[in-house]
Structures are given as structure tokens and as C-alpha cells.
XYZ file of C-alpha atoms in Angstrom:
530
model
C 66.112 5.668 34.519
C 66.899 6.368 31.033
C 69.392 4.145 29.919
C 72.408 4.914 27.495
C 72.013 5.330 24.283
C 75.497 3.153 23.835
C 74.882 1.069 26.360
C 72.337 -1.053 23.566
C 74.919 -1.185 20.918
C 76.801 -4.152 20.192
C 80.545 -4.498 21.629
C 82.949 -3.544 19.123
C 84.380 -6.661 17.572
C 88.355 -6.290 18.244
C 90.025 -5.355 15.130
C 92.156 -7.658 12.781
C 94.044 -5.673 11.447
C 96.534 -3.309 13.463
C 96.603 0.589 12.280
C 99.658 2.903 11.590
C 99.603 4.722 14.266
C 99.326 1.762 16.665
C 101.961 -0.145 14.392
C 104.411 2.069 15.883
C 104.262 2.115 18.963
C 104.355 -1.711 19.370
C 100.519 -1.099 21.061
C 97.644 -3.897 20.961
C 95.255 -1.725 18.645
C 91.636 -1.545 19.773
C 90.685 0.551 16.022
C 89.597 3.555 17.973
C 93.348 5.132 17.734
C 93.724 8.131 16.223
C 94.161 6.999 12.672
C 92.342 8.772 10.252
C 90.817 5.961 8.645
C 87.194 6.509 10.865
C 86.837 9.078 10.068
C 83.055 10.240 9.619
C 82.123 12.204 6.868
C 82.062 15.793 8.119
C 85.092 15.350 8.201
C 87.608 17.484 5.942
C 87.677 15.633 2.458
C 90.948 16.427 1.344
C 92.462 15.102 4.732
C 90.621 12.159 4.196
C 91.493 11.074 0.684
C 94.841 11.672 2.029
C 94.849 9.056 4.599
C 92.665 6.980 2.708
C 95.150 7.042 0.245
C 98.645 7.177 1.948
C 97.779 2.973 3.348
C 98.144 2.542 -0.734
C 101.572 4.460 -1.184
C 102.649 2.004 2.762
C 102.665 -1.184 0.008
C 105.466 0.312 -1.747
C 108.633 -0.734 -1.572
C 110.830 2.228 -0.841
C 114.193 0.670 -3.253
C 111.576 0.818 -6.077
C 112.321 4.604 -6.361
C 116.187 4.388 -6.262
C 117.019 1.474 -8.181
C 117.811 1.914 -12.245
C 116.653 -0.025 -14.496
C 116.590 0.614 -18.331
C 113.000 1.508 -19.384
C 111.542 1.430 -16.077
C 112.241 4.524 -14.825
C 110.642 6.724 -11.515
C 108.555 8.380 -14.277
C 106.414 5.468 -15.097
C 106.203 3.980 -11.657
C 105.028 7.000 -10.891
C 102.765 6.716 -12.863
C 101.412 3.823 -11.418
C 101.369 4.651 -8.496
C 98.647 6.924 -9.608
C 97.015 5.287 -11.781
C 96.694 2.728 -8.227
C 95.770 5.208 -6.031
C 92.910 6.968 -8.211
C 91.532 3.314 -10.816
C 88.010 3.300 -9.333
C 87.821 -0.363 -8.569
C 89.337 -0.065 -4.866
C 86.903 2.666 -3.476
C 89.545 3.602 -0.808
C 86.755 4.422 1.926
C 86.263 0.596 2.082
C 89.395 -0.677 1.205
C 91.096 -2.021 4.886
C 94.299 -0.785 5.789
C 96.946 -2.684 3.530
C 100.065 -1.406 5.790
C 97.762 -2.960 8.816
C 99.280 -6.421 10.487
C 96.712 -8.211 11.736
C 96.689 -8.234 15.307
C 96.581 -11.933 16.218
C 98.585 -13.006 12.904
C 98.098 -16.825 13.331
C 93.812 -15.675 13.250
C 94.323 -14.019 10.503
C 93.258 -16.643 7.920
C 90.083 -17.528 9.700
C 88.144 -14.375 9.960
C 86.806 -15.659 6.682
C 84.824 -18.497 7.410
C 81.135 -17.187 5.889
C 82.670 -16.354 3.020
C 80.878 -12.755 2.432
C 81.057 -9.907 -0.223
C 83.162 -8.135 2.175
C 86.438 -10.107 0.779
C 86.540 -8.110 -2.061
C 88.218 -5.284 0.482
C 90.476 -7.503 1.806
C 93.788 -6.069 1.462
C 95.822 -9.024 0.583
C 93.482 -10.388 -1.803
C 93.640 -6.749 -3.163
C 96.973 -6.989 -4.280
C 96.208 -9.940 -5.193
C 93.773 -8.528 -8.714
C 96.150 -5.593 -9.233
C 99.030 -7.662 -9.121
C 98.851 -11.078 -10.407
C 94.932 -11.897 -11.483
C 95.355 -10.072 -14.658
C 98.759 -12.325 -16.265
C 96.419 -15.642 -14.927
C 93.438 -14.659 -14.801
C 91.237 -17.536 -13.805
C 89.530 -16.938 -10.638
C 86.184 -15.218 -10.705
C 86.767 -11.530 -11.299
C 86.733 -9.065 -8.192
C 83.450 -7.133 -9.025
C 81.731 -10.868 -9.243
C 83.297 -11.338 -5.079
C 81.042 -8.596 -3.994
C 77.892 -10.548 -5.312
C 76.366 -13.749 -4.073
C 78.818 -15.697 -6.540
C 81.371 -15.151 -3.582
C 79.303 -17.741 -1.082
C 80.558 -20.638 -3.789
C 84.585 -19.716 -3.637
C 85.790 -22.176 -1.236
C 87.967 -21.396 1.601
C 91.435 -22.738 0.186
C 91.106 -20.757 -2.952
C 90.650 -17.680 -0.772
C 93.572 -18.300 1.280
C 95.629 -18.592 -1.913
C 95.263 -15.550 -3.272
C 96.132 -13.857 -0.148
C 99.213 -16.189 -0.081
C 100.081 -14.918 -3.211
C 99.178 -11.342 -2.701
C 101.246 -11.581 0.689
C 104.762 -11.943 -2.295
C 103.904 -8.515 -3.647
C 103.352 -6.880 0.518
C 106.632 -5.323 1.790
C 105.768 -8.015 4.767
C 107.437 -10.677 4.565
C 106.027 -12.184 7.880
C 102.828 -12.580 5.680
C 103.750 -15.361 3.198
C 104.325 -17.726 6.099
C 100.629 -17.005 8.036
C 98.781 -18.063 4.779
C 101.165 -20.865 3.590
C 99.312 -23.415 5.535
C 96.187 -22.650 4.770
C 97.058 -22.270 0.888
C 98.614 -25.195 0.420
C 95.079 -27.694 2.286
C 94.100 -27.313 -1.230
C 96.300 -29.936 -1.815
C 94.543 -32.369 1.033
C 92.921 -35.634 0.323
C 90.076 -34.299 2.135
C 89.462 -31.503 -0.364
C 85.991 -32.091 -2.850
C 87.879 -32.641 -6.447
C 85.804 -30.782 -8.179
C 86.722 -27.354 -10.194
C 87.942 -25.643 -7.635
C 90.558 -27.907 -6.432
C 91.649 -27.838 -10.194
C 92.441 -24.311 -9.813
C 94.091 -24.388 -6.567
C 96.859 -26.340 -8.082
C 97.051 -24.045 -11.376
C 97.521 -21.365 -8.645
C 100.327 -23.093 -6.615
C 101.948 -24.725 -9.464
C 102.511 -21.441 -10.191
C 103.966 -19.999 -7.505
C 106.130 -23.265 -6.431
C 107.141 -22.413 -9.195
C 108.457 -18.903 -8.667
C 109.151 -19.748 -5.944
C 112.078 -22.308 -7.107
C 110.114 -25.266 -5.305
C 110.484 -26.746 -8.409
C 109.852 -30.218 -8.289
C 106.723 -29.697 -6.454
C 105.364 -27.445 -8.874
C 105.661 -30.201 -11.271
C 103.984 -32.800 -8.856
C 101.649 -30.601 -8.214
C 100.559 -30.109 -11.905
C 100.683 -33.329 -13.080
C 98.423 -33.490 -10.148
C 96.131 -30.432 -11.542
C 96.589 -32.045 -15.226
C 95.004 -35.607 -14.002
C 92.299 -34.080 -11.778
C 91.098 -31.675 -14.332
C 90.741 -34.616 -17.782
C 89.104 -36.989 -14.942
C 86.971 -34.314 -14.561
C 86.117 -33.427 -18.164
C 86.607 -30.032 -17.660
C 88.804 -30.252 -20.955
C 85.229 -30.877 -22.923
C 82.409 -28.168 -23.900
C 80.498 -29.552 -21.573
C 81.496 -29.240 -18.513
C 81.583 -25.652 -17.646
C 77.709 -24.763 -18.565
C 77.494 -28.390 -15.980
C 78.910 -26.989 -12.902
C 78.287 -23.174 -13.432
C 74.487 -23.041 -11.534
C 73.536 -20.983 -14.668
C 76.095 -18.036 -13.790
C 78.190 -17.238 -16.737
C 80.879 -15.440 -14.471
C 81.557 -18.861 -13.215
C 80.788 -20.930 -16.475
C 83.763 -18.063 -18.020
C 85.788 -18.912 -14.916
C 85.674 -23.039 -15.758
C 86.892 -22.434 -19.416
C 89.821 -20.657 -18.524
C 90.798 -22.352 -15.511
C 91.041 -25.122 -18.066
C 92.842 -22.844 -21.071
C 95.490 -22.004 -18.173
C 96.150 -25.102 -16.492
C 96.536 -25.789 -20.928
C 99.067 -22.630 -20.875
C 101.302 -23.420 -17.198
C 101.360 -27.135 -18.490
C 102.940 -25.844 -21.543
C 105.243 -23.504 -20.120
C 107.076 -25.840 -17.323
C 107.693 -28.522 -19.939
C 109.612 -26.421 -21.258
C 111.647 -24.877 -18.384
C 112.336 -28.806 -16.893
C 114.073 -29.789 -19.547
C 111.872 -29.712 -22.937
C 109.785 -32.885 -20.636
C 106.450 -33.810 -22.325
C 103.143 -31.545 -22.400
C 100.886 -33.457 -21.103
C 97.794 -31.534 -22.519
C 98.831 -31.115 -25.865
C 97.575 -34.735 -26.767
C 94.982 -33.971 -24.879
C 91.525 -33.496 -27.243
C 89.669 -30.086 -26.133
C 86.539 -28.631 -27.889
C 86.093 -25.662 -24.320
C 85.757 -22.400 -26.125
C 88.535 -20.151 -25.850
C 88.055 -17.568 -23.566
C 85.704 -14.147 -23.836
C 87.969 -10.677 -23.751
C 89.518 -9.562 -20.462
C 87.475 -6.059 -20.986
C 84.555 -8.017 -20.973
C 85.441 -10.576 -18.495
C 86.364 -8.670 -15.910
C 83.944 -6.051 -16.147
C 81.375 -8.645 -14.332
C 78.467 -7.934 -17.175
C 77.033 -9.293 -19.313
C 76.876 -12.588 -21.566
C 80.679 -13.835 -21.721
C 80.006 -17.133 -24.242
C 83.086 -16.755 -26.521
C 82.041 -18.521 -29.853
C 85.793 -19.181 -30.727
C 86.978 -22.845 -30.687
C 90.996 -23.811 -30.500
C 89.602 -25.867 -33.539
C 89.538 -22.038 -35.232
C 92.475 -20.661 -33.205
C 94.549 -23.504 -35.147
C 92.929 -23.113 -38.888
C 92.751 -18.697 -38.146
C 96.446 -19.313 -39.633
C 95.598 -21.235 -42.651
C 92.102 -20.639 -43.801
C 92.934 -16.623 -43.596
C 89.681 -15.987 -40.909
C 89.084 -12.538 -40.053
C 87.275 -12.696 -37.071
C 88.585 -11.013 -33.942
C 90.798 -12.887 -31.717
C 90.649 -12.330 -28.703
C 94.619 -11.406 -26.426
C 94.434 -14.974 -24.527
C 93.750 -17.643 -27.807
C 97.087 -15.882 -29.413
C 98.858 -17.112 -25.774
C 97.347 -20.522 -26.265
C 98.211 -20.481 -30.036
C 101.898 -19.108 -28.644
C 101.865 -21.817 -25.991
C 101.092 -24.683 -28.908
C 103.847 -23.943 -30.926
C 106.050 -24.668 -28.129
C 104.813 -27.891 -28.053
C 105.367 -27.900 -31.900
C 109.047 -26.992 -31.510
C 109.859 -29.396 -27.597
C 108.080 -32.415 -30.081
C 110.820 -31.097 -32.625
C 113.475 -31.404 -30.727
C 113.105 -34.976 -29.093
C 112.563 -36.743 -32.459
C 115.143 -38.887 -33.592
C 114.939 -38.173 -38.000
C 117.530 -36.602 -39.384
C 116.417 -35.074 -41.880
C 114.195 -32.211 -40.034
C 114.612 -29.424 -42.122
C 111.210 -28.639 -43.591
C 109.617 -29.033 -40.360
C 112.416 -26.864 -38.992
C 111.601 -23.456 -41.553
C 107.737 -25.037 -40.891
C 107.668 -24.499 -37.658
C 109.989 -21.172 -37.440
C 107.709 -19.794 -40.276
C 104.205 -20.124 -38.063
C 106.099 -18.694 -34.905
C 106.748 -15.942 -36.812
C 103.478 -15.562 -38.743
C 101.792 -15.413 -35.486
C 104.016 -12.468 -33.928
C 102.886 -10.667 -36.808
C 99.029 -11.283 -36.081
C 100.027 -9.899 -32.380
C 97.091 -7.350 -31.606
C 99.219 -4.454 -31.764
C 97.575 -2.273 -29.644
C 95.346 -3.967 -27.077
C 94.228 -2.099 -23.674
C 94.803 -3.034 -20.693
C 91.811 -4.190 -18.780
C 92.089 -1.731 -15.616
C 92.006 1.352 -17.704
C 96.280 1.824 -18.355
C 97.462 2.538 -22.516
C 100.759 0.335 -22.140
C 100.835 -0.700 -25.959
C 100.652 -4.196 -24.670
C 98.037 -6.332 -22.760
C 99.153 -9.050 -20.051
C 97.283 -11.626 -22.565
C 99.537 -10.242 -25.692
C 102.159 -9.657 -23.367
C 102.538 -13.685 -22.781
C 102.188 -14.324 -26.186
C 105.082 -12.499 -27.445
C 107.229 -13.919 -24.531
C 106.264 -17.111 -24.848
C 106.253 -16.714 -29.225
C 110.404 -15.823 -28.507
C 111.220 -18.091 -26.364
C 109.850 -21.622 -28.953
C 112.534 -19.657 -31.786
C 115.043 -19.667 -28.450
C 114.654 -23.540 -28.418
C 113.844 -24.302 -31.920
C 117.461 -22.730 -32.794
C 119.711 -23.052 -30.004
C 120.304 -27.359 -30.467
C 120.805 -26.444 -34.381
C 123.263 -23.139 -33.228
C 126.934 -23.114 -33.249
C 126.567 -21.200 -29.748
C 125.260 -24.624 -29.032
C 128.954 -24.956 -28.382
C 129.867 -21.916 -25.740
C 132.745 -23.049 -23.589
C 130.353 -22.130 -19.904
C 127.864 -23.674 -18.522
C 124.263 -23.097 -18.603
C 122.574 -24.957 -16.710
C 119.787 -23.056 -13.898
C 116.204 -24.321 -13.550
C 114.800 -22.008 -15.530
C 117.559 -22.272 -18.519
C 118.375 -25.930 -19.667
C 120.268 -25.770 -22.601
C 122.587 -28.360 -24.066
C 126.059 -26.699 -23.663
C 129.448 -28.295 -23.446
C 132.822 -26.366 -22.818
C 134.352 -27.782 -26.284
C 136.015 -24.201 -27.618
C 135.239 -22.941 -30.561
C 136.984 -19.497 -31.495
C 134.652 -16.505 -31.443
C 133.855 -15.210 -35.448
C 132.601 -12.045 -36.542
C 129.568 -13.428 -37.976
C 127.303 -16.110 -37.067
C 125.216 -19.336 -38.666
C 121.820 -18.498 -40.269
C 120.323 -20.218 -36.483
C 122.747 -18.087 -34.474
C 121.314 -14.763 -35.904
C 117.794 -16.155 -35.663
C 118.861 -17.431 -32.218
C 120.482 -14.276 -31.247
C 117.641 -11.872 -32.723
C 115.003 -13.500 -30.162
C 116.554 -12.657 -27.150
C 117.215 -9.502 -28.480
C 113.250 -9.134 -28.866
C 112.692 -10.300 -25.483
C 114.372 -8.706 -23.179
C 113.353 -6.017 -24.851
C 110.086 -6.608 -23.075
C 111.608 -5.404 -19.838
C 111.444 -2.282 -21.194
C 107.503 -1.915 -22.251
C 105.751 1.119 -19.701
C 104.180 -1.650 -17.358
C 106.594 -2.395 -14.004
C 108.219 -5.159 -14.384
C 107.636 -6.618 -10.699
C 104.435 -6.947 -11.490
C 104.901 -9.066 -15.149
C 103.940 -12.997 -14.634
C 105.908 -14.841 -12.329
C 107.446 -17.078 -15.591
C 108.269 -13.918 -16.900
C 111.836 -14.606 -14.690
C 112.838 -17.550 -16.579
C 112.123 -15.897 -20.140
C 114.805 -13.075 -18.702
C 117.539 -16.294 -17.557
C 116.726 -17.289 -21.554
C 117.831 -14.331 -22.653
C 120.502 -13.474 -20.110
C 122.029 -17.167 -20.634
C 121.529 -16.288 -25.019
C 123.380 -13.389 -25.150
C 126.264 -14.668 -22.667
C 126.801 -16.913 -24.636
C 127.439 -14.330 -28.128
C 130.018 -12.729 -26.164
C 132.176 -15.389 -27.417
C 130.518 -15.526 -31.133
C 130.692 -11.020 -31.900
C 133.896 -9.418 -31.994
C 132.079 -5.702 -33.486
C 132.397 -3.421 -30.548
C 129.303 -2.225 -31.819
C 127.398 -5.145 -30.961
C 129.245 -5.831 -27.568
C 128.660 -2.545 -26.308
C 124.875 -4.261 -27.402
C 124.825 -7.359 -25.813
C 126.040 -6.102 -22.683
C 123.785 -4.061 -22.003
C 120.733 -6.224 -22.573
C 122.559 -8.829 -20.423
C 122.535 -5.672 -17.892
C 118.728 -5.531 -18.399
C 117.821 -8.240 -17.397
C 119.401 -8.597 -14.710
C 118.038 -5.259 -13.626
C 114.713 -6.414 -14.344
C 115.330 -9.606 -12.808
C 116.321 -8.079 -9.864
C 112.957 -6.546 -9.778
C 111.097 -9.604 -9.849
C 113.281 -11.243 -7.193
C 111.310 -9.076 -4.345
C 109.090 -10.960 -4.606
C 109.531 -14.216 -5.878
C 112.703 -16.004 -4.370
C 113.500 -17.691 -8.262
C 114.547 -14.280 -9.453
C 116.500 -14.095 -6.711
C 118.378 -17.195 -7.249
C 118.940 -17.262 -10.922
C 119.851 -14.104 -11.360
C 122.854 -14.727 -8.720
C 124.302 -17.942 -11.165
C 123.515 -15.763 -14.094
C 125.862 -12.550 -12.736
C 128.792 -15.791 -11.683
C 128.841 -17.280 -15.181
C 128.559 -13.653 -17.219
C 131.956 -13.889 -14.461
C 133.221 -16.846 -15.657
C 133.069 -15.666 -19.506
C 135.970 -13.812 -18.399
C 137.458 -10.757 -21.020
C 135.094 -10.958 -23.801
C 132.560 -8.808 -22.537
C 134.643 -6.662 -19.796
């Protein structure tokens, strides 16, 4: 008897992701329902494109189309969606339905026990790269996941990436699904290597963004200790632990410098506490260009060192530095401000002027235009954006303790804004002292970053505390500025900062909590800003 041609085929694997049709009908998905994602190559190409792109639209929060935010309008949002639909790295024909939910939720984290290049098409991994990686580009680029290098990536790193990506997904249950496997990096049984440092840096960022401040600090401290124990601050580490792979070697260098940046930033947010790596010697090469790294091609070793970076402004060095170097320089200057603010010396005027000049000079040195690593011409790439953000924050920390605005009669203490204030009454004045003028100018420029074309919701979670600081400074300024035109400008920026925090709050709980506290502070202020 002739054997049926279909009988020799292997049984169809159960669908790990339920299609939209099954989800709407509350049915068990057998991967054979007519969702059109399984259309053969003989199908209508136009319909196939519409079906493939529909899953991407489902990842967009409908509320985003109706909310108002100064400088972030419907046109720019639609442009961003268009770029997401047609950027080539998505390869929609091989992309899982981003709206799908796991048929058996607890099983999803175990799907990729044997890591394969196909993990590059995992929907939450895609969300990680689309919304988070460009702000904190320490793991290997997405293109490298579709190569043998993916076999070196521990399962917990992929879980952390999915956990982060889930924060941008419209289904909140996905975050809980991957929480336990993501935090397995903290287990004592996890090998103490560079990947563990990499995972802890990512979790420290996420814990801060979720409002788990103490946990973020503990994880960060453990990451710093392990990195120094392993010698990641030494140039030899990256080459010795890369197995000859230039992409992995670059990833190790980026891991150290990301650790350096996050250590400094979180130290500033934690009441300007110690920035441990500020005093640790390091001869690690600086990261290469973002575009080169994410291309996954060619030799990407940078010949530039931290010493070259610190000497650039003293030696009139005309060499071109990658945008990430400016972010490192900005957090180094922020560390200098924190050191100054802890000083017990009485006469600090000369040092204050020196750091102020260095910060302004570094802002002048920033590249005026950088092409985003994913191809959009937005004026600033993410590294340059964060360099500006950090520099303006450093200026605020430098001038606030020396400004007459520090005596404003509001309580400005949140997990993002630990600025020294008292309940002493100071009469409002149309004129501000020099430090107050510089403080308000820095807050104005920092707040303006929210009006750039890139969507606020995809900025680094650290933008939350930067925006919160702006709202505090502008709210305090209402007590001091009596000129109506200037007050209207201040109120507009308060609205902008609060609006941007509303957008970030849809993904990161800290932004939602801080926004509510800032609104209460604004209302407490009373008549001056009404």
C-alpha cells in the first residue's frame, strides 16, 4: 500500500505563541488557524505585507495617538511607526507575531534552552533592540544573534532582554512571566564572569526604572565589585575573554563603560553618594562608533583611551571621538561635581568656575548632528542625547546648592530629586543671583530634550530623573520670578516635563510615581504659578 506522503512528516510542534484570531476567540492555538501569517509564497504579496505589518501595529499603545505632549506630535509618532514597519532588520516574514501571548505562559522562558540564531526573531528580543539597546548598547548587536556567537550567550541574558522588552509591550503579564528567569543572574550558582556583570548592569537600570532603588544600588555595587575582581577595567580582559571574536571583545569593553556610566548616574540620584569607579584606574579602550558596532561587520577596535578623552580638551585634540565617548566624559564631569559638593573646604569658587567652564566646553564640543544607528536622521543619536542630559544634570547639581533658589518653601525630596531645601521663606524676586540663572538655564535646556523628534517612551529610563529635576527647578523658580512672560515660559516647561513623565510612566513605574509626587508639590506651591 502506498504510504500517505504526509505521514512521514514530523508532527507539528505546538504553537508557542497564540495568533490574534485565537486570542480573540479564546481558543487554543494549533498554529493552523487562518491568521495569514502562514501564507505561502504563492499568496498575494500585498496582503502578505499587510498581515506581516499588522503585528507591529499591535505593539503600539493606542493611547499614544491621543495624548498631547509639546514637541512630540502625531506626525513624528507616525513617522516613527513607519520606520519601525519598514526598517530592514525586522525581516517581517521571519518575525513572530509581536501581539501573541504564550499558549502556556510558564513554558515560554524554556523555549530557547538551546540558544539558536532564530532567537534574533523572538518578539520580546526585538522589542529590546528597538526600544532599549540603542540607549544602553552593551550586549552584542542583534545581527550577531543570527550567528554562531549566539551560542555563547547565557540563557539568563536572553531572559533579561525579554524582561526589558516586555516593559514596552502592551500586555503587562509578560513582565511577570520573565521576572524570575531574569533575576536568576543573581544566583550564587551563576558563573562569576563578564556575562554576569553584563546582566547585573541591565538589572540595575531596570530596578531603578521600576522604583526599586535599594535593589538597584545593591545590584550595582555587586556588579562593580565583580568587574574589578575580574579585571574588566584592564585592556587585556576584552581580548582574553572574546575567543578571537571582535564583536564579543567590543561588547566586553562596552560593558565596562556602561558600568562606569550607570555607577556615576545612580550615585548622583542617591543623594550624590560615592561614585566608586570614579577613582578606579582603567585602561580599557573606548567604544567604537555605534553604527559600526551594530552593523556587526569588520574590525571594531577603537584606538582611543580614557586618557585621550580627558586630554582632548587640554591638548586641542582634533581626532574624531565616537559619541559614546562624550557620554563617558559627561558622567566623569558629573563625578567631579559630586566630589566638589562633598568637599568641606570653605573657598571653592575657583573649583566651581573650573568645573562650570569644563561642562560648558564639553557641551560645545558635542557633535551637532549624528545619524541614528538605525538610520533615522533625528539630529542627535542616543549617546549624544545622554551626554547632553548628563551635562545639564551636572550643571544643576553644581549650581543648585549655591543658588538662592535652594531656600524655596517646598519639599523637593523624591527618589529622583534629592536637592537640599528648607521651609525658610524667601521673598519672590524678579532678579535671580548668578547661580540661580545658570541653574534655571540648565533646567530649560534639559527639559528641551523632550521636544526632540525621537519618541520619549523609547529614551533611556534615566530620562525620568532628569525630567523630574527639571520640574522641581521650574516649580521652585515660580516663587522667584514675577515677570508674567517668564512665568508662562516656566509653566509651559513644567507641563512638558510632567507630560513626558506620563509617557515614560507607561513603561517604567518610577516615572509614574515621581510624576504623581511632583504634581502634588506643584499644587502645594499655591498661587504663584496659577
